[in-house]
Coordinates of C-alpha atoms in Angstrom, one line a residue:
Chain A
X1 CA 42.0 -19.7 72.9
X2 CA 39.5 -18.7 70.3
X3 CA 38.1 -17.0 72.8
X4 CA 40.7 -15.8 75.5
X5 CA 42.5 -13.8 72.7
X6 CA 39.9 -11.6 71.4
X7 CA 38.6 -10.9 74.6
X8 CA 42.1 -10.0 76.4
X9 CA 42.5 -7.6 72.9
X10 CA 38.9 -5.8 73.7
X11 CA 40.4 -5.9 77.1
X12 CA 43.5 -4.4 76.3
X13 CA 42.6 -1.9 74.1
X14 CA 39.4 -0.5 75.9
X15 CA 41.5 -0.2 79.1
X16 CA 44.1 2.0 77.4
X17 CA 41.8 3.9 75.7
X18 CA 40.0 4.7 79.2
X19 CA 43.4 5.8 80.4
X20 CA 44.8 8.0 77.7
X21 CA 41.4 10.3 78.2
X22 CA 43.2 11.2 81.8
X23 CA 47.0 10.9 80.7
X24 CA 47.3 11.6 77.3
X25 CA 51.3 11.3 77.4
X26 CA 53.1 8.0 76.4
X27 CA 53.0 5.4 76.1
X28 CA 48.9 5.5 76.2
X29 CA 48.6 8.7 73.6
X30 CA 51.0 7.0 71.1
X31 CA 49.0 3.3 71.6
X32 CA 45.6 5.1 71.0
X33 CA 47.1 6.6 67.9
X34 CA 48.0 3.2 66.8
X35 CA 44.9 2.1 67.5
X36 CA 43.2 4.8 65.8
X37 CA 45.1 3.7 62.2
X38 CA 44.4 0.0 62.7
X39 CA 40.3 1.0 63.4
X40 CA 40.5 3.3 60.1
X41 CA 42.0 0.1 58.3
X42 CA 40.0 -2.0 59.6
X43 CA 36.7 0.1 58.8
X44 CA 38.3 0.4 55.0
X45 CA 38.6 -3.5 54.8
X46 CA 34.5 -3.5 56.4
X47 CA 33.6 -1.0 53.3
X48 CA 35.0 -3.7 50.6
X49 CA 33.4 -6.4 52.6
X50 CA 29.8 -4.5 52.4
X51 CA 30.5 -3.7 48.9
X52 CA 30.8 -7.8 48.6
X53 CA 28.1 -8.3 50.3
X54 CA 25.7 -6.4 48.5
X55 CA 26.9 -8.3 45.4
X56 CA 26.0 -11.4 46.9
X57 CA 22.8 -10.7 48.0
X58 CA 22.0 -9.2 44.8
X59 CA 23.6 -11.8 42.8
X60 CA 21.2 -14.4 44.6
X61 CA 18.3 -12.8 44.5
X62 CA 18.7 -12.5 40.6
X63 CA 19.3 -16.1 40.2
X64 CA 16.6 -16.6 42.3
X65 CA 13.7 -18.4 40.3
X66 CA 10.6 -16.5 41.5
X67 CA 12.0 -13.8 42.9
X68 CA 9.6 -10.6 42.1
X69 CA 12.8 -9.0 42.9
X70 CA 15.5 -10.3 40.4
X71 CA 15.1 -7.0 38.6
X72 CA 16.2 -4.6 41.2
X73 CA 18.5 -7.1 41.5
X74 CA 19.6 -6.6 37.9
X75 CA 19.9 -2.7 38.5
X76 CA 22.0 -2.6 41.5
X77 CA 24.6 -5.0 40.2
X78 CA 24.5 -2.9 36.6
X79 CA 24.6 0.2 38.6
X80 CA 27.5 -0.3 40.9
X81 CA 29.5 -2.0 38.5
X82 CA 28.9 1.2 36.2
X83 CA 30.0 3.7 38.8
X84 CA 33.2 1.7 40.2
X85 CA 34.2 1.0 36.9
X86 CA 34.0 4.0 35.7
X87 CA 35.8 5.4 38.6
X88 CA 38.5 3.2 38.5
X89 CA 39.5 2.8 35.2
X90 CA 38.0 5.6 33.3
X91 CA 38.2 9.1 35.6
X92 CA 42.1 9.6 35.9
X93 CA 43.0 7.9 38.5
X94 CA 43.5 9.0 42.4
X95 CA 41.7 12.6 41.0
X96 CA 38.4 10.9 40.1
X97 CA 36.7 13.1 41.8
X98 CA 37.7 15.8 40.1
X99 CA 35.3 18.3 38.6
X100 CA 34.8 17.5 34.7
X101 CA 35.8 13.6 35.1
X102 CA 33.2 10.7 34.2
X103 CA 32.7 9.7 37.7
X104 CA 32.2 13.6 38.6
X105 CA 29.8 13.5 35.6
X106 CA 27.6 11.0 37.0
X107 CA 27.6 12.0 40.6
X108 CA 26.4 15.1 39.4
X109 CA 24.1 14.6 37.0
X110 CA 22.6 10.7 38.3
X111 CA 23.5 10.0 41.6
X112 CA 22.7 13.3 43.6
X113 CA 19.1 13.9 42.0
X114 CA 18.2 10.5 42.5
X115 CA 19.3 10.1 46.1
X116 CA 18.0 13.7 47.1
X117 CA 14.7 12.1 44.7
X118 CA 14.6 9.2 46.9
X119 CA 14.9 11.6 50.5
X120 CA 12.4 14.2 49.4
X121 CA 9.7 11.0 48.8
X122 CA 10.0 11.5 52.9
X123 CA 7.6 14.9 52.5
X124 CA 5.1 12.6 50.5
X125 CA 5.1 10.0 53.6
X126 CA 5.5 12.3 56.6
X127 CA 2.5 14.0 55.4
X128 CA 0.3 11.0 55.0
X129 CA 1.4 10.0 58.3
X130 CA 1.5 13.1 60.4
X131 CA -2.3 13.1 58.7
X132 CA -3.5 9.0 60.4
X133 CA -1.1 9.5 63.6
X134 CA -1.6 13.2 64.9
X135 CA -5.2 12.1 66.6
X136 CA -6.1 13.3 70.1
X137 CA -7.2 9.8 71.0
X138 CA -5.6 9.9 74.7
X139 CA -4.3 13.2 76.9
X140 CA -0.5 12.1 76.0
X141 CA -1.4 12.1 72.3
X142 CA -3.3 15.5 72.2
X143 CA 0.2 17.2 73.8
X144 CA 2.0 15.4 71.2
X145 CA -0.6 16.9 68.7
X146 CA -0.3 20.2 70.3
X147 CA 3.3 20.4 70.0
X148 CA 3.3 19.5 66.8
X149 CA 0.9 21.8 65.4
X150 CA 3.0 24.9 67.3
X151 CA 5.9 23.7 66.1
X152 CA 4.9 22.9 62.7
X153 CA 3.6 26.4 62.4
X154 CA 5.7 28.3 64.4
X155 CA 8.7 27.0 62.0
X156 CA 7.3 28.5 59.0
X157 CA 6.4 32.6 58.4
X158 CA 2.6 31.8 58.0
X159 CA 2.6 31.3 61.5
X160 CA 3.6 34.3 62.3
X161 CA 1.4 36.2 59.6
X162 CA -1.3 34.5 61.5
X163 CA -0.1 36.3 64.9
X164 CA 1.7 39.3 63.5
X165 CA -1.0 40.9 66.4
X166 CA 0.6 39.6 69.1
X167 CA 3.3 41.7 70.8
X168 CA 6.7 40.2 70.2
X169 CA 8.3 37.1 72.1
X170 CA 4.6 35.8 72.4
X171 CA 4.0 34.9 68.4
X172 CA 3.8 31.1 67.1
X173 CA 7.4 31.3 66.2
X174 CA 8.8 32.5 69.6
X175 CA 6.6 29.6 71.0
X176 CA 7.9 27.0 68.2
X177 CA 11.4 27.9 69.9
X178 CA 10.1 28.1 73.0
X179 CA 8.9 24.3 72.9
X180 CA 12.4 23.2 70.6
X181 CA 14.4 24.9 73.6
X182 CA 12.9 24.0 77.0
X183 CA 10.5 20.4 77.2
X184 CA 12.3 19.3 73.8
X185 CA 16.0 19.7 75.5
X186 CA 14.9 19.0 78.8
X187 CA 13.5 15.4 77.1
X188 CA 16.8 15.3 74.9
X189 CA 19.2 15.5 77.7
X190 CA 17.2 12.8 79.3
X191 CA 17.2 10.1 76.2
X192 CA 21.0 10.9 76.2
X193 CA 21.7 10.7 80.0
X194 CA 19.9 7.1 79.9
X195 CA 21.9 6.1 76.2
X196 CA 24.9 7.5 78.2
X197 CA 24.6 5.0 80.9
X198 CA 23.8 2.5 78.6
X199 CA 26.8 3.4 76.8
X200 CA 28.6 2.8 79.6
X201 CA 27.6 -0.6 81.5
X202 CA 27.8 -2.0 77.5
X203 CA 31.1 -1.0 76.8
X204 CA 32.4 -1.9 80.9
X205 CA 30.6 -5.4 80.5
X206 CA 32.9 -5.6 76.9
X207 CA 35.8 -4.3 78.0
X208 CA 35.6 -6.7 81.3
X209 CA 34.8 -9.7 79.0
X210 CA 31.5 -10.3 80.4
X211 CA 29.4 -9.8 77.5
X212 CA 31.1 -12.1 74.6
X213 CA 28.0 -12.4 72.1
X214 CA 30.3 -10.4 69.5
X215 CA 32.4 -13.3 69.3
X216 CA 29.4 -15.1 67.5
X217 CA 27.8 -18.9 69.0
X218 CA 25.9 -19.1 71.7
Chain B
X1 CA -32.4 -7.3 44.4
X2 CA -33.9 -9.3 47.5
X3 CA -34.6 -8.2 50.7
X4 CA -32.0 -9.8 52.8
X5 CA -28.7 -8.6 49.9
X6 CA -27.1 -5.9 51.8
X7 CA -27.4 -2.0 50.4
X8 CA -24.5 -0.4 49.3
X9 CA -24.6 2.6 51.4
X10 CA -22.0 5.7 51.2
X11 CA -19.6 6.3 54.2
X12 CA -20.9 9.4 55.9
X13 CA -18.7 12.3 54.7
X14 CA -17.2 12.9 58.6
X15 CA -16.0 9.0 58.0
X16 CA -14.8 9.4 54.7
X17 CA -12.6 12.5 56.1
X18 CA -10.9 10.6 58.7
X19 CA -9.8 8.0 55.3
X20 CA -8.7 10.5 53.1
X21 CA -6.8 8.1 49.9
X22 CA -2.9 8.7 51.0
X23 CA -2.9 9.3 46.8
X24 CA -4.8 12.8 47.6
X25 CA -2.3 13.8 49.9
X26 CA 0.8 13.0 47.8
X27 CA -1.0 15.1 45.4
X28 CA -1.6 18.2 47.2
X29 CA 2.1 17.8 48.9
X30 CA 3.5 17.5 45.4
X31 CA 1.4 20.5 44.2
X32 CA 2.2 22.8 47.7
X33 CA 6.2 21.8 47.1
X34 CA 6.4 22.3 43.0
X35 CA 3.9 25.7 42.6
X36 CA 5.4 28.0 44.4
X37 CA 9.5 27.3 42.8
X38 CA 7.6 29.3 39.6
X39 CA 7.2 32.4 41.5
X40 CA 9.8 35.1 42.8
X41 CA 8.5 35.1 46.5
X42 CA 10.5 36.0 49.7
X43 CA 9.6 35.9 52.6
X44 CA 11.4 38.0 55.8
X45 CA 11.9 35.2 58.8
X46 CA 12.3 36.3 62.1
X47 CA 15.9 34.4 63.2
X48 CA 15.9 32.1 65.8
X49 CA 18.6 32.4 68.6
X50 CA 20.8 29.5 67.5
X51 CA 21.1 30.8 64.1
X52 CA 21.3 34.2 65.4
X53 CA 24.5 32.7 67.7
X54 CA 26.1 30.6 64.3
X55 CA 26.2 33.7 62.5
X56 CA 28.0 36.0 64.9
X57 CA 30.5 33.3 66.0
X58 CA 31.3 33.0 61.9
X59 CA 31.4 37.0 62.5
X60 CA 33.8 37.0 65.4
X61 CA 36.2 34.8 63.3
X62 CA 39.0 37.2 62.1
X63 CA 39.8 37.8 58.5
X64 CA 42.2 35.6 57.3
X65 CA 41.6 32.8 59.7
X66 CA 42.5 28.8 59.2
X67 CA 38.8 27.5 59.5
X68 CA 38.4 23.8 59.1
X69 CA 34.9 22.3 57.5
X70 CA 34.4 19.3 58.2
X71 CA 31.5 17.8 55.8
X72 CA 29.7 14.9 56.7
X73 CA 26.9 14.4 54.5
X74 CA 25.9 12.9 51.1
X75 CA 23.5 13.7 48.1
X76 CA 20.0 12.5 50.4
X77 CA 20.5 15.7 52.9
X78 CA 21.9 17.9 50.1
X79 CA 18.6 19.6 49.3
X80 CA 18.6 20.7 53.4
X81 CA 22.6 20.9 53.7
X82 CA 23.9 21.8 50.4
X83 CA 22.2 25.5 50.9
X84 CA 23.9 25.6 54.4
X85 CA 27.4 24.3 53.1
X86 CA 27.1 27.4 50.1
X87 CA 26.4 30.1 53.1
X88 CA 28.9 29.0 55.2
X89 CA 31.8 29.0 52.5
X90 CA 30.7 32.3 51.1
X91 CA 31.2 33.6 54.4
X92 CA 34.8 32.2 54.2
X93 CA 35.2 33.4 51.6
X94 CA 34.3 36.8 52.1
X95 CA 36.5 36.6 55.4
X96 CA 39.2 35.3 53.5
X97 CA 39.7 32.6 55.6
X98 CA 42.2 29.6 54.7
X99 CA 39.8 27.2 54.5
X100 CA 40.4 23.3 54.9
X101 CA 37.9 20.5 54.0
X102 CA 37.4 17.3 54.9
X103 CA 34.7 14.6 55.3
X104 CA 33.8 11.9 57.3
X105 CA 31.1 10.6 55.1
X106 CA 32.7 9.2 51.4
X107 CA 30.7 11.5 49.9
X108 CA 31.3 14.8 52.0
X109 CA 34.2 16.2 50.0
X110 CA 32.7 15.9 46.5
X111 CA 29.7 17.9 48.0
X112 CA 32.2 20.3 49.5
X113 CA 33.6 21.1 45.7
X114 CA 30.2 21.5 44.0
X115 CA 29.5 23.6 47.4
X116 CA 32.6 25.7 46.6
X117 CA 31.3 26.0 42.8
X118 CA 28.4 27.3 43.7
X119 CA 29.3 29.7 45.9
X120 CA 32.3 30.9 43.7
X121 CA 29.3 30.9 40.8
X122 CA 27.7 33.9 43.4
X123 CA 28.2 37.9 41.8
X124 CA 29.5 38.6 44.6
X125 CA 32.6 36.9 44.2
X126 CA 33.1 36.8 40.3
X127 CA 36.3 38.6 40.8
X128 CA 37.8 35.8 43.5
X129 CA 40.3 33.5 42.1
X130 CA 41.3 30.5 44.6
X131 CA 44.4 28.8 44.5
X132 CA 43.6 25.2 45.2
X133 CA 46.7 24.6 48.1
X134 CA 47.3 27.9 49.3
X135 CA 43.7 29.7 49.6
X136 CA 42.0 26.2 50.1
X137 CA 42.1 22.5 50.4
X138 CA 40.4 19.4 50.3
X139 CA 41.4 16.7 52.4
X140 CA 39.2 14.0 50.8
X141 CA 37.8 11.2 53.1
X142 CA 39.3 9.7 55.5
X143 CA 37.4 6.3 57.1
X144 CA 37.2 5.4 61.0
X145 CA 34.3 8.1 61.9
X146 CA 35.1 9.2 65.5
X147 CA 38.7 7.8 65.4
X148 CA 39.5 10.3 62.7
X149 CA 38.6 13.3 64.8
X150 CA 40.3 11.7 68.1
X151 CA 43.3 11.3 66.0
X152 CA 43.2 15.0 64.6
X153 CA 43.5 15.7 67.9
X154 CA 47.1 15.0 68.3
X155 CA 48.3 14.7 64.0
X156 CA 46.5 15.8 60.8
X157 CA 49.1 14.8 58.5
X158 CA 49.3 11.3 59.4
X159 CA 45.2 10.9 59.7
X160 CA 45.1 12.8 56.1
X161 CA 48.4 12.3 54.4
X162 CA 47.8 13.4 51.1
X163 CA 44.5 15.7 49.5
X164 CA 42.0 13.9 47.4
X165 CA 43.9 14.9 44.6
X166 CA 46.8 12.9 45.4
X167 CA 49.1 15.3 46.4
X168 CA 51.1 14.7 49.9
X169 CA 50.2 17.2 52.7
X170 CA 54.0 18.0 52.9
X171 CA 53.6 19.6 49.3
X172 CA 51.0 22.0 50.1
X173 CA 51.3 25.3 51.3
X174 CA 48.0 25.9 53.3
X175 CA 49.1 23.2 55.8
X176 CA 52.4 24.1 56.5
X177 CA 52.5 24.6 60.3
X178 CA 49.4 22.6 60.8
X179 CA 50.3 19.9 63.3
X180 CA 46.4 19.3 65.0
X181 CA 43.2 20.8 65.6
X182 CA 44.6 23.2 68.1
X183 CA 46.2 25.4 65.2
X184 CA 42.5 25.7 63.9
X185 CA 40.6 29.1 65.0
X186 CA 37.4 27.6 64.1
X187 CA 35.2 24.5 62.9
X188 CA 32.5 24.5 60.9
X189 CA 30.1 21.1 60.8
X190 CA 28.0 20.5 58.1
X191 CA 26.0 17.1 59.1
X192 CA 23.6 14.7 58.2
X193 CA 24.3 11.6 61.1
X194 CA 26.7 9.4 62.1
X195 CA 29.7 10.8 62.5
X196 CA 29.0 14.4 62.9
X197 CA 28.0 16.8 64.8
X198 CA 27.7 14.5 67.7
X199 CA 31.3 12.8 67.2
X200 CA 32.7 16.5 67.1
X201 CA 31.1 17.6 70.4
X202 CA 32.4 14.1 72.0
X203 CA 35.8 14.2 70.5
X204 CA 36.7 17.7 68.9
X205 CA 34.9 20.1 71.4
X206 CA 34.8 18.2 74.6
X207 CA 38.6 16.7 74.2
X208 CA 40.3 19.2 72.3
X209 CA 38.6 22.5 73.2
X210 CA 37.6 23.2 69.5
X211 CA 35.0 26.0 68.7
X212 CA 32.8 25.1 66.1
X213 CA 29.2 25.7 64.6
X214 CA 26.8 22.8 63.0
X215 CA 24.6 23.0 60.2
X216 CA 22.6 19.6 60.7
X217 CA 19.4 18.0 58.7
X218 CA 15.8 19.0 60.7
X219 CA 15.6 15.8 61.6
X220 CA 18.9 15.7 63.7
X221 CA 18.2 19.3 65.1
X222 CA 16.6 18.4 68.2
X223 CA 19.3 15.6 69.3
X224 CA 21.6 18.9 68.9
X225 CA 19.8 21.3 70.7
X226 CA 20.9 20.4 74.6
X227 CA 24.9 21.2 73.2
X228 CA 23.6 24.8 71.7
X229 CA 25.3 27.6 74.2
X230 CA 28.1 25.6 75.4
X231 CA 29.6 23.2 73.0
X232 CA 28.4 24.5 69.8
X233 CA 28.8 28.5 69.7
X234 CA 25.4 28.0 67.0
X235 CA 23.2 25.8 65.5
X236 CA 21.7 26.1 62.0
X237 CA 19.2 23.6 61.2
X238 CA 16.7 22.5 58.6
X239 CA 15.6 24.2 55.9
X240 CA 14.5 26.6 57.7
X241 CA 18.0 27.5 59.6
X242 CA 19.3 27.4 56.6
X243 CA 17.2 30.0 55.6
X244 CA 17.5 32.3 58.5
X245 CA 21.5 31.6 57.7
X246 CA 20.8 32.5 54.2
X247 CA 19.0 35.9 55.2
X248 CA 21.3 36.9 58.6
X249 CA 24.5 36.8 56.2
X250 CA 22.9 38.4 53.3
X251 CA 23.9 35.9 51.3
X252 CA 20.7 34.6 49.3
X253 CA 20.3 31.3 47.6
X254 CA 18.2 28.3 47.4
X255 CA 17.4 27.7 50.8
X256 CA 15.0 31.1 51.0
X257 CA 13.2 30.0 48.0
X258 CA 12.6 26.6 49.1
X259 CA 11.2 27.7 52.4
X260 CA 8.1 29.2 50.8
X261 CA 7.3 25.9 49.1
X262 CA 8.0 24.0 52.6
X263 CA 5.5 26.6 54.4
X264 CA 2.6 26.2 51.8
X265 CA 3.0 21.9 52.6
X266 CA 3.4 23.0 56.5
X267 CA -0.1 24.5 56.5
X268 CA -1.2 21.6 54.0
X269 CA -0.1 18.9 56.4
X270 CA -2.0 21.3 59.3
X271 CA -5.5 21.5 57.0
X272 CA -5.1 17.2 57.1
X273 CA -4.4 16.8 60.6
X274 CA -7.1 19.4 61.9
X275 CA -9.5 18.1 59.2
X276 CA -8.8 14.3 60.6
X277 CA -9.2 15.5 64.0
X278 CA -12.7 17.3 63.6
X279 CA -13.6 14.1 62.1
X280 CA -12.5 11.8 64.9
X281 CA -14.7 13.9 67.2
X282 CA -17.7 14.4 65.2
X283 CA -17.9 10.6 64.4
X284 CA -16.9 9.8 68.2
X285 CA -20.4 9.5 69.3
X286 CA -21.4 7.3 66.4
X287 CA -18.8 4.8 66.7
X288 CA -19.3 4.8 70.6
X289 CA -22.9 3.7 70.2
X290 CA -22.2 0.8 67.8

């Protein structure tokens, strides 16, 4: 039964949720409401669980003996007990995110620059990379290169300082957009026709109870 | 020093090109990125077609409209968004639209407030005075990512019962008569991943006929692009979108003055590649013959 169950629920519910896209009346549209409020439960009870989680991975990797870790260790525990606390006990309430509260205080003034701090590292790294990778070693890499380099300066006004002598609709930027709205789409529509499909058979062989590896064992 | 030791002999200076130390890079990045916030430069962009379309959908929005902004992004895609999110609420706010917020991402409404600060901070609306409930709301959070929007569909006062300050949807004026995303005239998406712009097309456009715009990161531009025209009446994306959003609804902010610094590390990045490139061919030969 450990087994039957779950997969007659992922049966169940996938099957109404295939029908209520073509009759959305009831009893399918008020089911897939239901549904809907059980999945946002259920994804609140998954956010406490990851919060857990992180505590006891962090927690063990402190402990550990010769862990060169144990101090960022030491930080994440300090920090996210800082911040909850704070928001829960300290920032009035169900308004903590208020302006002028503690916990508004430091998503302000610590959290945001040190998670746009930790994104905008990306430039440093892009840039070193774009530098090793962008070589025309093969015919397939020199189009990537070639793209790149139009795009890259088509997206900024330099490149179009550099062919402000071109009539218009044949400048770097009009060919950066050209390239973002033709072969880039045309690629794009493919990777998401074959996820589509992918999409598909996954969630049939699911639904159908033929693939049962999210159940865990073998 | 005998004959047989081995002599310490310089890398040619084509090979040392092609191993430029990553440290030099950062350098000159850091340098192209930091300079030029010091100086008072603009910089006229010609705008592309998909922020051309965002900005006259926003424009063919009547005055006084219910818009709904949906913001689905945290502080790491605020430098790109946050500029994006500040244009597209001063336009609400000049159109005196009856604007209500929510966010998919935990984080998405308290961006949405300091958003609304810093467009309220603007000269151009010093004289505004918002009444939180009746010219505006903010929905708060709400977790289940695409199930939120499917359920929006059919009841926003169950899937949000209450704001984020507490207060029960019943109780506020703004969302009197508001049953589902049908009563909206218009979304606005302001994205960073999953859920977002994606989820809305699947869900909000594709099921329930909304029109909406999306102001996404650079990154998830191009996964957006094959939707521009059909789904999404305009697309603003990156910096530079937000730019060209910036200058199209003469509403200037932060996102015209970082573009200058992100053109300067644009041609930077450019000078590496096409110096590591030369390099590679000039030393081809060499490395050939060993």
């Amino acid at each position: 039964m450990r087994r039957e169950i779950p997969t007659f629920i992922a049966l169940f519910v996938g099957v109404v949720c295939i029908v209520q896209f073509f009759i959305p009346h009831r009893p399918f549209g008020t089911l897939v409401d239901t549904f809907s409020d059980w999945f946002g439960i259920l994804q609140a009870f998954a956010i406490w669980l990851g919060a857990l989680n992180l505590l006891r991975v962090s927690t063990q990797r402190t402990l550990a003996k010769k862990s060169h870790d144990r101090w960022y260790g030491i930080v994440v525990i300090l920090s996210f007990l800082l911040i909850a606390i704070i928001g829960l006990f300290f920032s009035g309430g169900r308004g903590f995110q208020l302006a002028g509260t503690r916990f508004d205080y430091l998503y302000v003034n610590v959290y945001t620059p040190l998670s746009s701090t930790m994104f905008a590292i990306l430039a440093f790294f892009v840039a070193s990379a774009s530098y090793r990778a962008f070589r025309a070693r093969s015919w397939e890499a020199t189009l990537l290169l070639l793209a790149a380099f139009l795009v890259m300066l088509g997206r900024v006004p330099v490149g179009d300082t550099l062919t402000g002598f071109l009539p218009e609709g044949y400048r770097l930027s009009d060919v950066a957009s050209w390239i973002m709205t033709y072969p880039q789409v045309a690629g794009q529509r493919a990777i998401m026709i074959g996820i589509a499909l992918g999409v598909a058979s996954a969630s049939l062989r699911l639904i159908l109870g033929l693939e049962r590896s999210y159940l865990g064992g073998e | 020093m005998s004959a047989t030791e081995p002599t310490m002999t310089r890398a040619p200076f084509l090979e040392r090109m092609m191993r430029i130390d990553r440290r030099v890079i950062f350098i000159l990045i850091g340098v192209a990125l930091i300079f030029p916030l010091f100086f008072d430069i603009t910089q006229k962009l010609p705008v592309s077609r998909e922020v051309q379309m965002a900005a006259d959908a926003l424009e063919a929005v009547p005055d006084g409209a219910l818009v709904l902004y949906s913001m689905d992004y945290d502080p790491p895609s605020a430098p790109e968004l946050q500029p994006m999110a500040v244009t597209a609420l001063k336009v609400g706010l000049r159109k005196k639209w009856r604007m209500v917020i929510i966010g998919l991402w935990p984080q998405g409404p308290q961006q949405a407030n300091l958003a609304l600060r810093s467009a309220l901070a603007d000269e151009e609306f010093k004289d505004v005075r918002l009444t939180e409930g009746v010219d505006y709301v903010n929905l708060g959070f709400q977790s289940g990512n695409e199930a939120v929007i499917q359920k929006m569909g059919s009841d926003i006062p169950s899937t949000f019962p209450r704001d984020y300050r507490g207060i029960p949807v019943g109780e506020i004026p703004i969302m009197r008569g508001i049953k589902n995303l049908g009563n909206f005239d218009f979304v606005v998406n302001v994205s960073s991943g999953y859920p977002g712009t994606r989820e809305w097309v699947q869900f909000g456009v594709d099921r329930f006929g909304v029109r909406m715009i999306s102001a996404s990161t650079a990154v998830q531009t191009t996964e957006m692009f094959p939707y521009v025209g059909r789904q999404l009446a305009g697309l603003v994306g990156g910096m530079r979108g937000a730019a060209e959003f910036e200058q199209i609804t003469s509403t200037p902010g932060r996102a015209l003055k970082f573009m200058v610094g992100q053109s300067v590390a644009h041609v930077v990045v450019i000078l590496f590649i096409v110096i590591g490139n030369v390099a590679y061919f000039a030393t081809r030969k060499s490395r050939r013959d060993k």
